[in-house]
Amino acid sequence: MKPTIKPKPTKLRQSEKTAATLIDCDVHNYPISNAALAPFLPRRWNAFIKQIGFTGPADTPYKGGYPFNARRDATAPGGKRPGDDPAFARTQLLDAWNIRYAILNSLYGVPHIQNLDFANALMRAINDWNAAVWLDADPRWRGSILVNENDPAASAAEIRRVARDGRFVQVLLFARSFTPYGNRQFTPIFETASEVGLPVGIHFGGGLRMPVTACGWPSYYIEHHTAMTQAFETQVISLVCEGVFVRFPNLRVVLMEGGFAWLPALMWRLDKNYMGLHHEVPWLKKLPSEYIREHFRVTTQPIEEPPDPRHLLSIIEMIGNDDFLMFATDYPHWDFDSPDRVFPSIMPEALKQRIFTINATLCYDFERK
Amino acid sequence: MTSNESDIGDIGTFPEGTPRRVEVNGKTLLVVRKGAEFYAMRDACPHMGASLSGGCVVGIPVQARPGDQVDYVCEGEIVTCPWHGWSFDLKSGRSLIKPDRLRVRTYPVTVVNDRVLVAAG
């Protein structure tokens, strides 16, 4: 059903020059019910869902005052939940902001399901649903291949299966894993992503099997949300120190929705420790920060907003690569970053162009066959 | 013995692989023996100034990937700082991790008639 209410497009400060090439690296879509996934599940699992009354994977215990953690204007006419109506999302996001490509990250919690066969069936169903319901709906959508960290072998097979569809441009993992991703048990995921030439995106979320912070369970959503950087830091340290980029020198990893202001401090601390502890990780051939700059990319949302905007530019300068950041809105979530307001006015135009467009085209192959 | 060389002791007083601190012409040096070879460098880490003679003499572990066999090269030619573990090549004085940016001054050592001579001006 087409939406009857069209959101008012916001005029871009950069006018058509920027708008025509804007790339959004983090957008979310969700199947509203089991019925939406039923066409993509084998008979066995549809029967299982009916028999056990399955209503979806376990949800986060942290609720932040926003239904579905979404913008209040992102509920489609007719009441579909935010992120469940391709036509409305097209109007409210792609058309409103004249976006060239937008990457859909379907955050369905398959790692929260202990039954591996069921979880893997849902993993495959989500990817097929994404292709049929969303990617077919508009040529500007691109997809991420959802995988199941609890079953790296099945995830590798899923990457090979889905990567045949060139509209999928990366592999998708959750930031809060049960073990850091550099651990060798995850090798099949990174090996296969490297083989098929796709970046691995690590996105905000996950973690219901483990305490969500390094000190256990906080009380409030604001704590959970802010402390998510701990998980990202752990993954960066682990992937570098465990030699994943030594094994797979072409591998790229994209950190999504974790911010980036913490990165300079992490790089300094890790490099300093490497000076005295390099004997422990002799496979590394250069400073950890050099692996980070070469192999990682980060999406901007939710961008840090220091009181003095010059400090944001200082952070970017400290990271040291102008191809490091890629723009993302996080639509339809409540902490959406608006393309016309996200960057301070003092940011150089050339850097904005890199972040809005160029860096994503260097990281992703949007016209993959 | 040339004019800038100092006799720092009999060869037998330098156990292999154990750093020894010596004073020469007002300079504090670290001397390490590896077989018939001797190395001398300034006894101060460029990082925080710790005495390198309190550190360990080691080799460089070589391991292509986690889980692979570990081999060692340059055994007995590397000194690690006793404080933060920064490593220096005893032959060149260069840092293992930042060889172009960090270096400890080294001094030539010779052995004449079982006497160890260091040229530390």
CSV table of C-alpha atoms in Angstrom, one decimal:
chain,number,residue,atom,x,y,z
A,1,MET,CA,0.0,0.0,0.0
A,2,LYS,CA,1.4,3.4,-0.9
A,3,PRO,CA,1.6,5.9,1.9
A,4,THR,CA,-1.1,8.6,1.8
A,5,ILE,CA,1.0,11.0,3.9
A,6,LYS,CA,4.2,12.1,2.3
A,7,PRO,CA,6.8,13.5,4.6
A,8,LYS,CA,8.0,16.9,3.8
A,9,PRO,CA,11.5,16.7,2.3
A,10,THR,CA,14.1,18.7,4.0
A,11,LYS,CA,16.2,20.9,1.8
A,12,LEU,CA,19.8,20.0,1.7
A,13,ARG,CA,22.3,22.7,2.5
A,14,GLN,CA,24.5,21.2,-0.1
A,15,SER,CA,21.8,21.4,-2.7
A,16,GLU,CA,21.8,19.0,-5.6
A,17,LYS,CA,25.5,18.8,-5.8
A,18,THR,CA,25.6,16.7,-2.6
A,19,ALA,CA,22.1,15.3,-2.6
A,20,ALA,CA,22.5,13.5,-6.0
A,21,THR,CA,25.2,11.3,-4.7
A,22,LEU,CA,24.4,10.9,-1.0
A,23,ILE,CA,25.0,7.4,0.3
A,24,ASP,CA,23.4,6.1,3.5
A,25,CYS,CA,25.4,3.3,5.0
A,26,ASP,CA,23.1,2.2,7.8
A,27,VAL,CA,19.3,1.8,7.4
A,28,HIS,CA,17.1,-0.7,9.2
A,29,ASN,CA,14.2,-2.8,8.1
A,30,TYR,CA,12.2,-5.4,10.1
A,31,PRO,CA,9.6,-8.1,9.2
A,32,ILE,CA,6.5,-7.0,11.1
A,33,SER,CA,5.5,-10.6,12.0
A,34,ASN,CA,6.3,-14.2,11.5
A,35,ALA,CA,3.9,-14.2,8.6
A,36,ALA,CA,6.2,-11.9,6.7
A,37,LEU,CA,9.0,-14.5,6.9
A,38,ALA,CA,6.7,-17.6,6.3
A,39,PRO,CA,7.2,-17.6,2.5
A,40,PHE,CA,11.0,-17.8,3.1
A,41,LEU,CA,11.0,-20.6,5.7
A,42,PRO,CA,10.9,-24.3,5.2
A,43,ARG,CA,7.7,-26.2,6.2
A,44,ARG,CA,9.5,-27.6,9.2
A,45,TRP,CA,10.2,-24.2,10.8
A,46,ASN,CA,6.8,-22.7,9.9
A,47,ALA,CA,5.2,-25.6,11.7
A,48,PHE,CA,7.6,-25.1,14.6
A,49,ILE,CA,6.8,-21.4,14.9
A,50,LYS,CA,3.1,-22.3,15.0
A,51,GLN,CA,3.6,-25.1,17.5
A,52,ILE,CA,5.7,-23.2,20.0
A,53,GLY,CA,4.0,-19.8,19.6
A,54,PHE,CA,7.2,-18.1,18.6
A,55,THR,CA,6.9,-14.4,18.5
A,56,GLY,CA,10.4,-13.5,17.5
A,57,PRO,CA,13.9,-13.6,19.0
A,58,ALA,CA,14.5,-12.3,22.5
A,59,ASP,CA,14.4,-8.5,22.6
A,60,THR,CA,16.7,-6.2,24.4
A,61,PRO,CA,15.8,-5.4,28.1
A,62,TYR,CA,16.6,-1.8,27.5
A,63,LYS,CA,13.8,0.4,26.3
A,64,GLY,CA,14.5,4.0,25.7
A,65,GLY,CA,11.1,5.6,25.5
A,66,TYR,CA,10.7,5.2,21.7
A,67,PRO,CA,8.5,2.4,20.4
A,68,PHE,CA,10.7,0.2,18.3
A,69,ASN,CA,13.6,2.7,19.1
A,70,ALA,CA,12.3,4.6,16.1
A,71,ARG,CA,11.5,8.2,15.2
A,72,ARG,CA,7.9,8.9,16.1
A,73,ASP,CA,7.2,10.0,12.5
A,74,ALA,CA,8.5,6.7,11.0
A,75,THR,CA,5.4,4.7,11.6
A,76,ALA,CA,3.9,4.2,8.2
A,77,PRO,CA,0.3,5.0,7.4
A,78,GLY,CA,-1.8,2.0,8.3
A,79,GLY,CA,0.2,1.4,11.4
A,80,LYS,CA,3.0,-0.7,10.1
A,81,ARG,CA,5.9,-0.6,12.4
A,82,PRO,CA,8.9,1.6,11.5
A,83,GLY,CA,11.1,-0.1,9.0
A,84,ASP,CA,8.5,-2.5,7.8
A,85,ASP,CA,7.1,-0.6,4.7
A,86,PRO,CA,9.5,-0.3,1.8
A,87,ALA,CA,7.3,2.2,0.0
A,88,PHE,CA,7.1,4.5,3.1
A,89,ALA,CA,10.8,4.2,3.7
A,90,ARG,CA,11.5,5.1,0.1
A,91,THR,CA,9.5,8.2,0.4
A,92,GLN,CA,10.7,9.3,3.9
A,93,LEU,CA,14.3,8.5,3.3
A,94,LEU,CA,15.4,7.8,-0.3
A,95,ASP,CA,13.3,10.4,-2.0
A,96,ALA,CA,13.3,13.0,0.8
A,97,TRP,CA,17.1,13.1,0.8
A,98,ASN,CA,17.7,12.1,-2.8
A,99,ILE,CA,19.9,9.2,-1.7
A,100,ARG,CA,21.8,7.3,-4.4
A,101,TYR,CA,22.3,4.1,-2.3
A,102,ALA,CA,21.2,3.0,1.1
A,103,ILE,CA,22.4,-0.1,2.9
A,104,LEU,CA,19.8,-2.1,4.7
A,105,ASN,CA,20.9,-3.8,7.9
A,106,SER,CA,18.2,-6.2,9.1
A,107,LEU,CA,18.8,-6.4,12.8
A,108,TYR,CA,17.0,-9.7,13.4
A,109,GLY,CA,18.4,-11.3,16.5
A,110,VAL,CA,19.3,-14.7,15.2
A,111,PRO,CA,22.3,-15.0,17.7
A,112,HIS,CA,19.7,-14.8,20.5
A,113,ILE,CA,18.2,-18.1,19.4
A,114,GLN,CA,20.0,-21.1,20.9
A,115,ASN,CA,18.5,-23.7,18.6
A,116,LEU,CA,21.1,-23.4,15.8
A,117,ASP,CA,19.0,-25.0,13.1
A,118,PHE,CA,16.1,-22.7,13.8
A,119,ALA,CA,18.3,-19.7,14.1
A,120,ASN,CA,20.0,-20.5,10.8
A,121,ALA,CA,16.7,-21.0,9.1
A,122,LEU,CA,15.6,-17.6,10.3
A,123,MET,CA,19.0,-16.2,9.1
A,124,ARG,CA,18.4,-17.5,5.6
A,125,ALA,CA,14.8,-16.3,5.7
A,126,ILE,CA,15.7,-12.8,6.7
A,127,ASN,CA,18.2,-12.5,3.8
A,128,ASP,CA,15.7,-13.9,1.3
A,129,TRP,CA,13.0,-11.6,2.7
A,130,ASN,CA,15.3,-8.6,2.4
A,131,ALA,CA,16.0,-9.4,-1.2
A,132,ALA,CA,12.4,-10.1,-2.2
A,133,VAL,CA,10.6,-7.5,-0.2
A,134,TRP,CA,13.1,-4.6,-0.1
A,135,LEU,CA,15.8,-4.9,-2.7
A,136,ASP,CA,13.3,-5.7,-5.4
A,137,ALA,CA,11.2,-2.7,-4.3
A,138,ASP,CA,13.7,0.0,-5.3
A,139,PRO,CA,17.1,-0.1,-7.1
A,140,ARG,CA,18.7,2.2,-4.6
A,141,TRP,CA,18.5,-0.3,-1.7
A,142,ARG,CA,21.5,-2.5,-1.0
A,143,GLY,CA,21.6,-5.3,1.5
A,144,SER,CA,23.8,-6.8,4.2
A,145,ILE,CA,24.0,-10.5,4.6
A,146,LEU,CA,22.9,-11.3,8.1
A,147,VAL,CA,24.9,-14.2,9.6
A,148,ASN,CA,24.8,-16.2,12.9
A,149,GLU,CA,27.9,-15.8,15.0
A,150,ASN,CA,27.0,-18.9,16.9
A,151,ASP,CA,27.5,-21.0,13.8
A,152,PRO,CA,30.4,-19.7,11.7
A,153,ALA,CA,30.3,-22.7,9.3
A,154,ALA,CA,26.7,-22.1,8.5
A,155,SER,CA,27.3,-18.4,8.3
A,156,ALA,CA,30.1,-19.0,5.8
A,157,ALA,CA,27.8,-21.1,3.6
A,158,GLU,CA,25.1,-18.3,3.9
A,159,ILE,CA,27.6,-15.7,2.7
A,160,ARG,CA,28.5,-17.8,-0.3
A,161,ARG,CA,24.8,-18.4,-1.1
A,162,VAL,CA,23.6,-14.8,-0.7
A,163,ALA,CA,26.7,-13.1,-2.2
A,164,ARG,CA,25.6,-14.4,-5.6
A,165,ASP,CA,23.1,-11.5,-5.5
A,166,GLY,CA,25.2,-8.5,-6.2
A,167,ARG,CA,22.8,-6.2,-4.4
A,168,PHE,CA,24.2,-7.5,-1.1
A,169,VAL,CA,27.3,-5.4,-0.3
A,170,GLN,CA,28.5,-6.6,3.1
A,171,VAL,CA,28.2,-9.3,5.8
A,172,LEU,CA,26.4,-8.3,9.0
A,173,LEU,CA,27.4,-9.1,12.6
A,174,PHE,CA,26.3,-7.7,16.0
A,175,ALA,CA,28.9,-5.8,18.1
A,176,ARG,CA,28.1,-7.6,21.3
A,177,SER,CA,29.3,-11.1,20.6
A,178,PHE,CA,29.8,-13.9,23.1
A,179,THR,CA,33.5,-14.0,22.3
A,180,PRO,CA,35.5,-11.3,20.5
A,181,TYR,CA,35.5,-11.8,16.8
A,182,GLY,CA,39.2,-12.1,16.4
A,183,ASN,CA,39.0,-15.5,18.1
A,184,ARG,CA,39.9,-18.2,15.5
A,185,GLN,CA,36.5,-19.9,15.9
A,186,PHE,CA,35.1,-17.1,13.7
A,187,THR,CA,37.6,-17.6,10.9
A,188,PRO,CA,35.1,-19.1,8.5
A,189,ILE,CA,33.1,-15.9,8.5
A,190,PHE,CA,36.0,-13.6,7.8
A,191,GLU,CA,37.7,-16.0,5.4
A,192,THR,CA,34.5,-16.3,3.3
A,193,ALA,CA,33.8,-12.6,3.4
A,194,SER,CA,37.3,-12.0,2.2
A,195,GLU,CA,36.9,-14.7,-0.5
A,196,VAL,CA,33.8,-13.2,-2.0
A,197,GLY,CA,35.2,-9.6,-1.6
A,198,LEU,CA,32.7,-8.2,0.9
A,199,PRO,CA,33.4,-6.1,3.9
A,200,VAL,CA,32.2,-7.3,7.3
A,201,GLY,CA,29.9,-4.8,9.0
A,202,ILE,CA,29.8,-4.9,12.8
A,203,HIS,CA,26.6,-3.1,14.0
A,204,PHE,CA,25.4,-1.8,17.4
A,205,GLY,CA,23.5,-4.5,19.3
A,206,GLY,CA,23.6,-8.1,20.2
A,207,GLY,CA,24.8,-9.4,23.5
A,208,LEU,CA,21.9,-11.0,25.3
A,209,ARG,CA,24.1,-14.0,26.1
A,210,MET,CA,26.6,-11.9,28.0
A,211,PRO,CA,26.5,-8.9,30.3
A,212,VAL,CA,26.2,-5.9,28.0
A,213,THR,CA,29.0,-3.9,29.6
A,214,ALA,CA,32.4,-5.0,30.9
A,215,CYS,CA,31.0,-4.5,34.5
A,216,GLY,CA,27.7,-6.3,34.1
A,217,TRP,CA,24.2,-5.1,33.5
A,218,PRO,CA,23.4,-1.4,33.8
A,219,SER,CA,20.0,-0.1,34.7
A,220,TYR,CA,19.1,2.2,31.9
A,221,TYR,CA,18.9,2.5,28.2
A,222,ILE,CA,21.1,5.5,28.3
A,223,GLU,CA,23.8,3.4,29.9
A,224,HIS,CA,23.4,0.5,27.5
A,225,HIS,CA,23.5,2.8,24.5
A,226,THR,CA,26.5,4.8,25.6
A,227,ALA,CA,28.5,1.8,26.8
A,228,MET,CA,28.1,0.1,23.4
A,229,THR,CA,31.5,1.6,22.5
A,230,GLN,CA,33.0,-1.0,24.8
A,231,ALA,CA,31.9,-3.8,22.5
A,232,PHE,CA,33.3,-2.0,19.4
A,233,GLU,CA,36.6,-1.3,21.2
A,234,THR,CA,36.9,-5.0,22.1
A,235,GLN,CA,36.2,-6.1,18.5
A,236,VAL,CA,38.8,-3.7,17.1
A,237,ILE,CA,41.4,-4.8,19.5
A,238,SER,CA,40.6,-8.5,19.0
A,239,LEU,CA,40.5,-8.4,15.2
A,240,VAL,CA,43.9,-6.7,15.1
A,241,CYS,CA,45.7,-8.6,17.8
A,242,GLU,CA,44.5,-12.0,16.8
A,243,GLY,CA,45.9,-11.5,13.3
A,244,VAL,CA,42.7,-11.5,11.3
A,245,PHE,CA,44.1,-9.0,8.9
A,246,VAL,CA,47.3,-11.0,8.6
A,247,ARG,CA,45.3,-14.0,7.5
A,248,PHE,CA,43.1,-12.0,5.2
A,249,PRO,CA,45.0,-8.9,4.0
A,250,ASN,CA,42.1,-7.8,1.7
A,251,LEU,CA,39.5,-7.9,4.5
A,252,ARG,CA,37.7,-4.7,5.4
A,253,VAL,CA,35.6,-4.2,8.5
A,254,VAL,CA,33.0,-1.5,8.9
A,255,LEU,CA,31.9,-0.4,12.4
A,256,MET,CA,28.4,0.8,12.4
A,257,GLU,CA,26.6,2.9,14.9
A,258,GLY,CA,29.4,2.9,17.4
A,259,GLY,CA,30.7,6.4,17.0
A,260,PHE,CA,34.4,7.1,16.4
A,261,ALA,CA,35.7,9.7,18.9
A,262,TRP,CA,37.1,6.8,21.0
A,263,LEU,CA,39.3,5.6,18.2
A,264,PRO,CA,42.3,7.9,18.7
A,265,ALA,CA,42.6,7.0,22.3
A,266,LEU,CA,42.3,3.3,21.5
A,267,MET,CA,44.9,3.5,18.8
A,268,TRP,CA,47.4,5.3,21.1
A,269,ARG,CA,46.8,2.9,24.0
A,270,LEU,CA,47.1,-0.2,21.7
A,271,ASP,CA,50.2,1.2,20.0
A,272,LYS,CA,51.9,2.0,23.3
A,273,ASN,CA,51.2,-1.5,24.7
A,274,TYR,CA,52.4,-3.0,21.4
A,275,MET,CA,55.8,-1.4,22.0
A,276,GLY,CA,56.3,-3.6,25.1
A,277,LEU,CA,54.1,-6.6,24.3
A,278,HIS,CA,54.7,-7.2,20.6
A,279,HIS,CA,56.4,-10.5,21.5
A,280,GLU,CA,53.0,-11.9,22.4
A,281,VAL,CA,51.5,-11.2,18.9
A,282,PRO,CA,54.5,-11.8,16.6
A,283,TRP,CA,52.4,-12.2,13.5
A,284,LEU,CA,51.7,-8.5,13.5
A,285,LYS,CA,54.1,-6.7,11.2
A,286,LYS,CA,53.3,-3.1,11.9
A,287,LEU,CA,51.7,-0.9,14.6
A,288,PRO,CA,48.1,-1.8,15.5
A,289,SER,CA,47.0,1.6,14.5
A,290,GLU,CA,48.2,1.0,11.0
A,291,TYR,CA,46.1,-2.1,10.7
A,292,ILE,CA,43.1,-0.1,12.0
A,293,ARG,CA,43.6,2.7,9.5
A,294,GLU,CA,44.0,0.3,6.6
A,295,HIS,CA,41.3,-2.3,7.3
A,296,PHE,CA,38.5,-0.5,9.3
A,297,ARG,CA,35.9,2.0,8.2
A,298,VAL,CA,33.4,3.6,10.5
A,299,THR,CA,29.9,5.0,9.8
A,300,THR,CA,29.2,8.4,11.3
A,301,GLN,CA,25.9,8.0,13.1
A,302,PRO,CA,25.4,8.6,16.0
A,303,ILE,CA,28.0,11.3,15.5
A,304,GLU,CA,29.6,12.7,18.6
A,305,GLU,CA,28.7,16.3,19.1
A,306,PRO,CA,31.3,18.1,21.2
A,307,PRO,CA,30.4,21.6,22.5
A,308,ASP,CA,33.1,23.1,20.4
A,309,PRO,CA,32.7,21.7,16.8
A,310,ARG,CA,36.4,22.2,16.2
A,311,HIS,CA,37.0,19.3,18.5
A,312,LEU,CA,35.2,17.0,16.1
A,313,LEU,CA,37.5,18.0,13.3
A,314,SER,CA,40.5,17.4,15.7
A,315,ILE,CA,39.2,13.8,16.3
A,316,ILE,CA,39.0,13.2,12.6
A,317,GLU,CA,42.5,14.5,12.2
A,318,MET,CA,43.8,12.3,15.0
A,319,ILE,CA,42.3,9.2,13.3
A,320,GLY,CA,44.5,10.2,10.4
A,321,ASN,CA,42.7,9.0,7.3
A,322,ASP,CA,40.2,11.2,5.4
A,323,ASP,CA,38.7,8.0,3.8
A,324,PHE,CA,37.9,6.5,7.2
A,325,LEU,CA,34.3,7.8,7.8
A,326,MET,CA,31.2,7.1,5.9
A,327,PHE,CA,27.8,8.8,6.3
A,328,ALA,CA,24.8,7.0,7.8
A,329,THR,CA,21.4,8.1,9.1
A,330,ASP,CA,20.3,5.0,11.0
A,331,TYR,CA,16.8,5.5,9.7
A,332,PRO,CA,14.2,4.9,11.1
A,333,HIS,CA,15.7,5.0,14.6
A,334,TRP,CA,15.2,7.8,17.0
A,335,ASP,CA,18.9,8.9,16.9
A,336,PHE,CA,18.7,9.5,13.1
A,337,ASP,CA,21.4,11.8,11.8
A,338,SER,CA,20.1,14.3,9.4
A,339,PRO,CA,22.2,14.9,6.3
A,340,ASP,CA,21.9,18.6,6.3
A,341,ARG,CA,22.7,19.1,10.0
A,342,VAL,CA,25.0,16.3,10.9
A,343,PHE,CA,28.3,18.0,10.3
A,344,PRO,CA,29.4,21.3,11.7
A,345,SER,CA,29.5,24.2,9.2
A,346,ILE,CA,33.2,24.6,9.7
A,347,MET,CA,33.9,21.1,8.2
A,348,PRO,CA,35.7,21.5,4.9
A,349,GLU,CA,33.5,20.8,1.9
A,350,ALA,CA,36.0,18.3,0.5
A,351,LEU,CA,35.8,16.3,3.7
A,352,LYS,CA,32.0,16.3,3.6
A,353,GLN,CA,32.1,15.0,0.1
A,354,ARG,CA,34.3,12.2,1.1
A,355,ILE,CA,32.1,11.2,4.0
A,356,PHE,CA,28.8,11.6,2.2
A,357,THR,CA,29.8,9.8,-0.9
A,358,ILE,CA,33.4,9.0,-1.9
A,359,ASN,CA,34.5,6.9,1.0
A,360,ALA,CA,31.5,4.6,0.7
A,361,THR,CA,32.1,4.0,-3.0
A,362,LEU,CA,35.7,3.1,-2.1
A,363,CYS,CA,34.6,0.7,0.6
A,364,TYR,CA,31.6,-1.0,-1.1
A,365,ASP,CA,31.0,-2.1,-4.6
A,366,PHE,CA,27.5,-0.8,-5.2
A,367,GLU,CA,27.3,-2.1,-8.7
A,368,ARG,CA,28.6,-5.6,-7.9
A,369,LYS,CA,27.4,-8.3,-10.4
B,1,MET,CA,94.2,-0.6,23.1
B,2,THR,CA,93.5,2.8,21.3
B,3,SER,CA,93.2,6.1,23.1
B,4,ASN,CA,89.4,6.0,23.3
B,5,GLU,CA,89.1,2.4,24.4
B,6,SER,CA,88.6,1.4,28.0
B,7,ASP,CA,89.3,-2.0,29.5
B,8,ILE,CA,86.2,-3.1,31.3
B,9,GLY,CA,87.3,-6.6,32.5
B,10,ASP,CA,88.3,-10.1,31.7
B,11,ILE,CA,86.1,-12.0,29.2
B,12,GLY,CA,85.4,-14.6,31.8
B,13,THR,CA,83.6,-12.1,34.0
B,14,PHE,CA,80.8,-11.5,31.4
B,15,PRO,CA,78.3,-14.3,31.6
B,16,GLU,CA,76.5,-15.0,28.3
B,17,GLY,CA,73.1,-13.4,27.8
B,18,THR,CA,73.1,-11.4,31.1
B,19,PRO,CA,73.3,-7.7,30.9
B,20,ARG,CA,76.1,-6.1,32.8
B,21,ARG,CA,76.3,-2.4,33.8
B,22,VAL,CA,79.7,-0.7,33.5
B,23,GLU,CA,80.9,2.9,34.0
B,24,VAL,CA,83.2,4.2,31.3
B,25,ASN,CA,84.5,7.7,31.2
B,26,GLY,CA,81.5,9.0,33.1
B,27,LYS,CA,79.1,7.1,30.9
B,28,THR,CA,76.9,4.3,32.1
B,29,LEU,CA,76.8,1.4,29.6
B,30,LEU,CA,75.1,-1.9,29.2
B,31,VAL,CA,77.4,-4.7,28.0
B,32,VAL,CA,76.0,-8.0,26.8
B,33,ARG,CA,78.0,-11.1,25.7
B,34,LYS,CA,76.8,-13.5,23.0
B,35,GLY,CA,79.5,-16.2,22.5
B,36,ALA,CA,82.5,-14.4,21.3
B,37,GLU,CA,80.5,-11.3,20.4
B,38,PHE,CA,80.1,-8.3,22.8
B,39,TYR,CA,77.6,-5.5,22.5
B,40,ALA,CA,77.6,-2.2,24.4
B,41,MET,CA,74.9,0.5,24.5
B,42,ARG,CA,73.9,3.4,26.7
B,43,ASP,CA,72.2,2.1,29.8
B,44,ALA,CA,69.1,4.2,29.5
B,45,CYS,CA,65.8,3.5,27.8
B,46,PRO,CA,64.8,6.5,25.6
B,47,HIS,CA,61.2,6.0,26.7
B,48,MET,CA,61.2,6.7,30.5
B,49,GLY,CA,64.9,6.4,31.3
B,50,ALA,CA,65.0,3.0,33.0
B,51,SER,CA,68.2,1.2,33.2
B,52,LEU,CA,68.3,-1.3,30.3
B,53,SER,CA,70.8,-3.4,32.2
B,54,GLY,CA,68.0,-4.5,34.4
B,55,GLY,CA,66.1,-6.0,31.5
B,56,CYS,CA,66.2,-9.3,29.7
B,57,VAL,CA,68.3,-10.4,26.7
B,58,VAL,CA,66.0,-12.3,24.3
B,59,GLY,CA,65.4,-13.2,20.7
B,60,ILE,CA,62.7,-12.2,18.3
B,61,PRO,CA,59.8,-14.7,18.1
B,62,VAL,CA,58.7,-15.4,14.5
B,63,GLN,CA,55.2,-16.8,14.0
B,64,ALA,CA,53.3,-16.2,10.8
B,65,ARG,CA,49.8,-16.7,12.3
B,66,PRO,CA,48.3,-17.6,15.7
B,67,GLY,CA,48.6,-21.3,16.3
B,68,ASP,CA,51.6,-21.7,14.0
B,69,GLN,CA,55.0,-22.9,15.3
B,70,VAL,CA,57.2,-20.2,16.9
B,71,ASP,CA,60.8,-19.8,15.8
B,72,TYR,CA,63.3,-17.4,17.1
B,73,VAL,CA,65.8,-15.2,15.3
B,74,CYS,CA,68.5,-12.9,16.6
B,75,GLU,CA,68.6,-14.8,19.9
B,76,GLY,CA,70.8,-13.0,22.5
B,77,GLU,CA,70.8,-9.8,20.4
B,78,ILE,CA,67.7,-8.1,21.8
B,79,VAL,CA,67.4,-6.3,25.1
B,80,THR,CA,64.0,-5.5,26.6
B,81,CYS,CA,63.5,-2.7,29.0
B,82,PRO,CA,62.7,-3.8,32.6
B,83,TRP,CA,59.9,-1.2,32.9
B,84,HIS,CA,57.7,-1.2,29.8
B,85,GLY,CA,59.3,-3.9,27.7
B,86,TRP,CA,60.5,-1.8,24.8
B,87,SER,CA,62.9,-3.8,22.8
B,88,PHE,CA,66.2,-2.7,21.2
B,89,ASP,CA,68.6,-4.4,18.9
B,90,LEU,CA,71.9,-4.6,20.8
B,91,LYS,CA,73.9,-4.4,17.5
B,92,SER,CA,72.3,-1.3,16.1
B,93,GLY,CA,70.6,0.2,19.1
B,94,ARG,CA,67.4,0.5,17.1
B,95,SER,CA,64.0,-0.1,18.4
B,96,LEU,CA,62.4,-3.3,17.1
B,97,ILE,CA,59.0,-1.5,16.5
B,98,LYS,CA,60.1,2.0,15.5
B,99,PRO,CA,63.6,1.5,14.2
B,100,ASP,CA,63.6,4.8,12.3
B,101,ARG,CA,62.4,6.9,15.2
B,102,LEU,CA,63.9,5.3,18.3
B,103,ARG,CA,67.5,4.4,18.9
B,104,VAL,CA,69.9,3.9,21.8
B,105,ARG,CA,73.5,4.8,21.3
B,106,THR,CA,75.8,1.9,20.8
B,107,TYR,CA,79.6,1.6,21.3
B,108,PRO,CA,82.2,-0.7,19.6
B,109,VAL,CA,83.5,-3.5,21.7
B,110,THR,CA,86.6,-5.6,21.0
B,111,VAL,CA,88.3,-8.4,22.8
B,112,VAL,CA,92.1,-8.4,23.0
B,113,ASN,CA,94.0,-11.0,24.9
B,114,ASP,CA,90.8,-12.0,26.8
B,115,ARG,CA,90.3,-8.4,27.8
B,116,VAL,CA,87.1,-6.6,26.9
B,117,LEU,CA,87.6,-3.1,25.5
B,118,VAL,CA,84.8,-0.7,24.8
B,119,ALA,CA,85.3,2.5,22.8
B,120,ALA,CA,83.2,5.0,24.6
B,121,GLY,CA,85.5,8.0,24.2
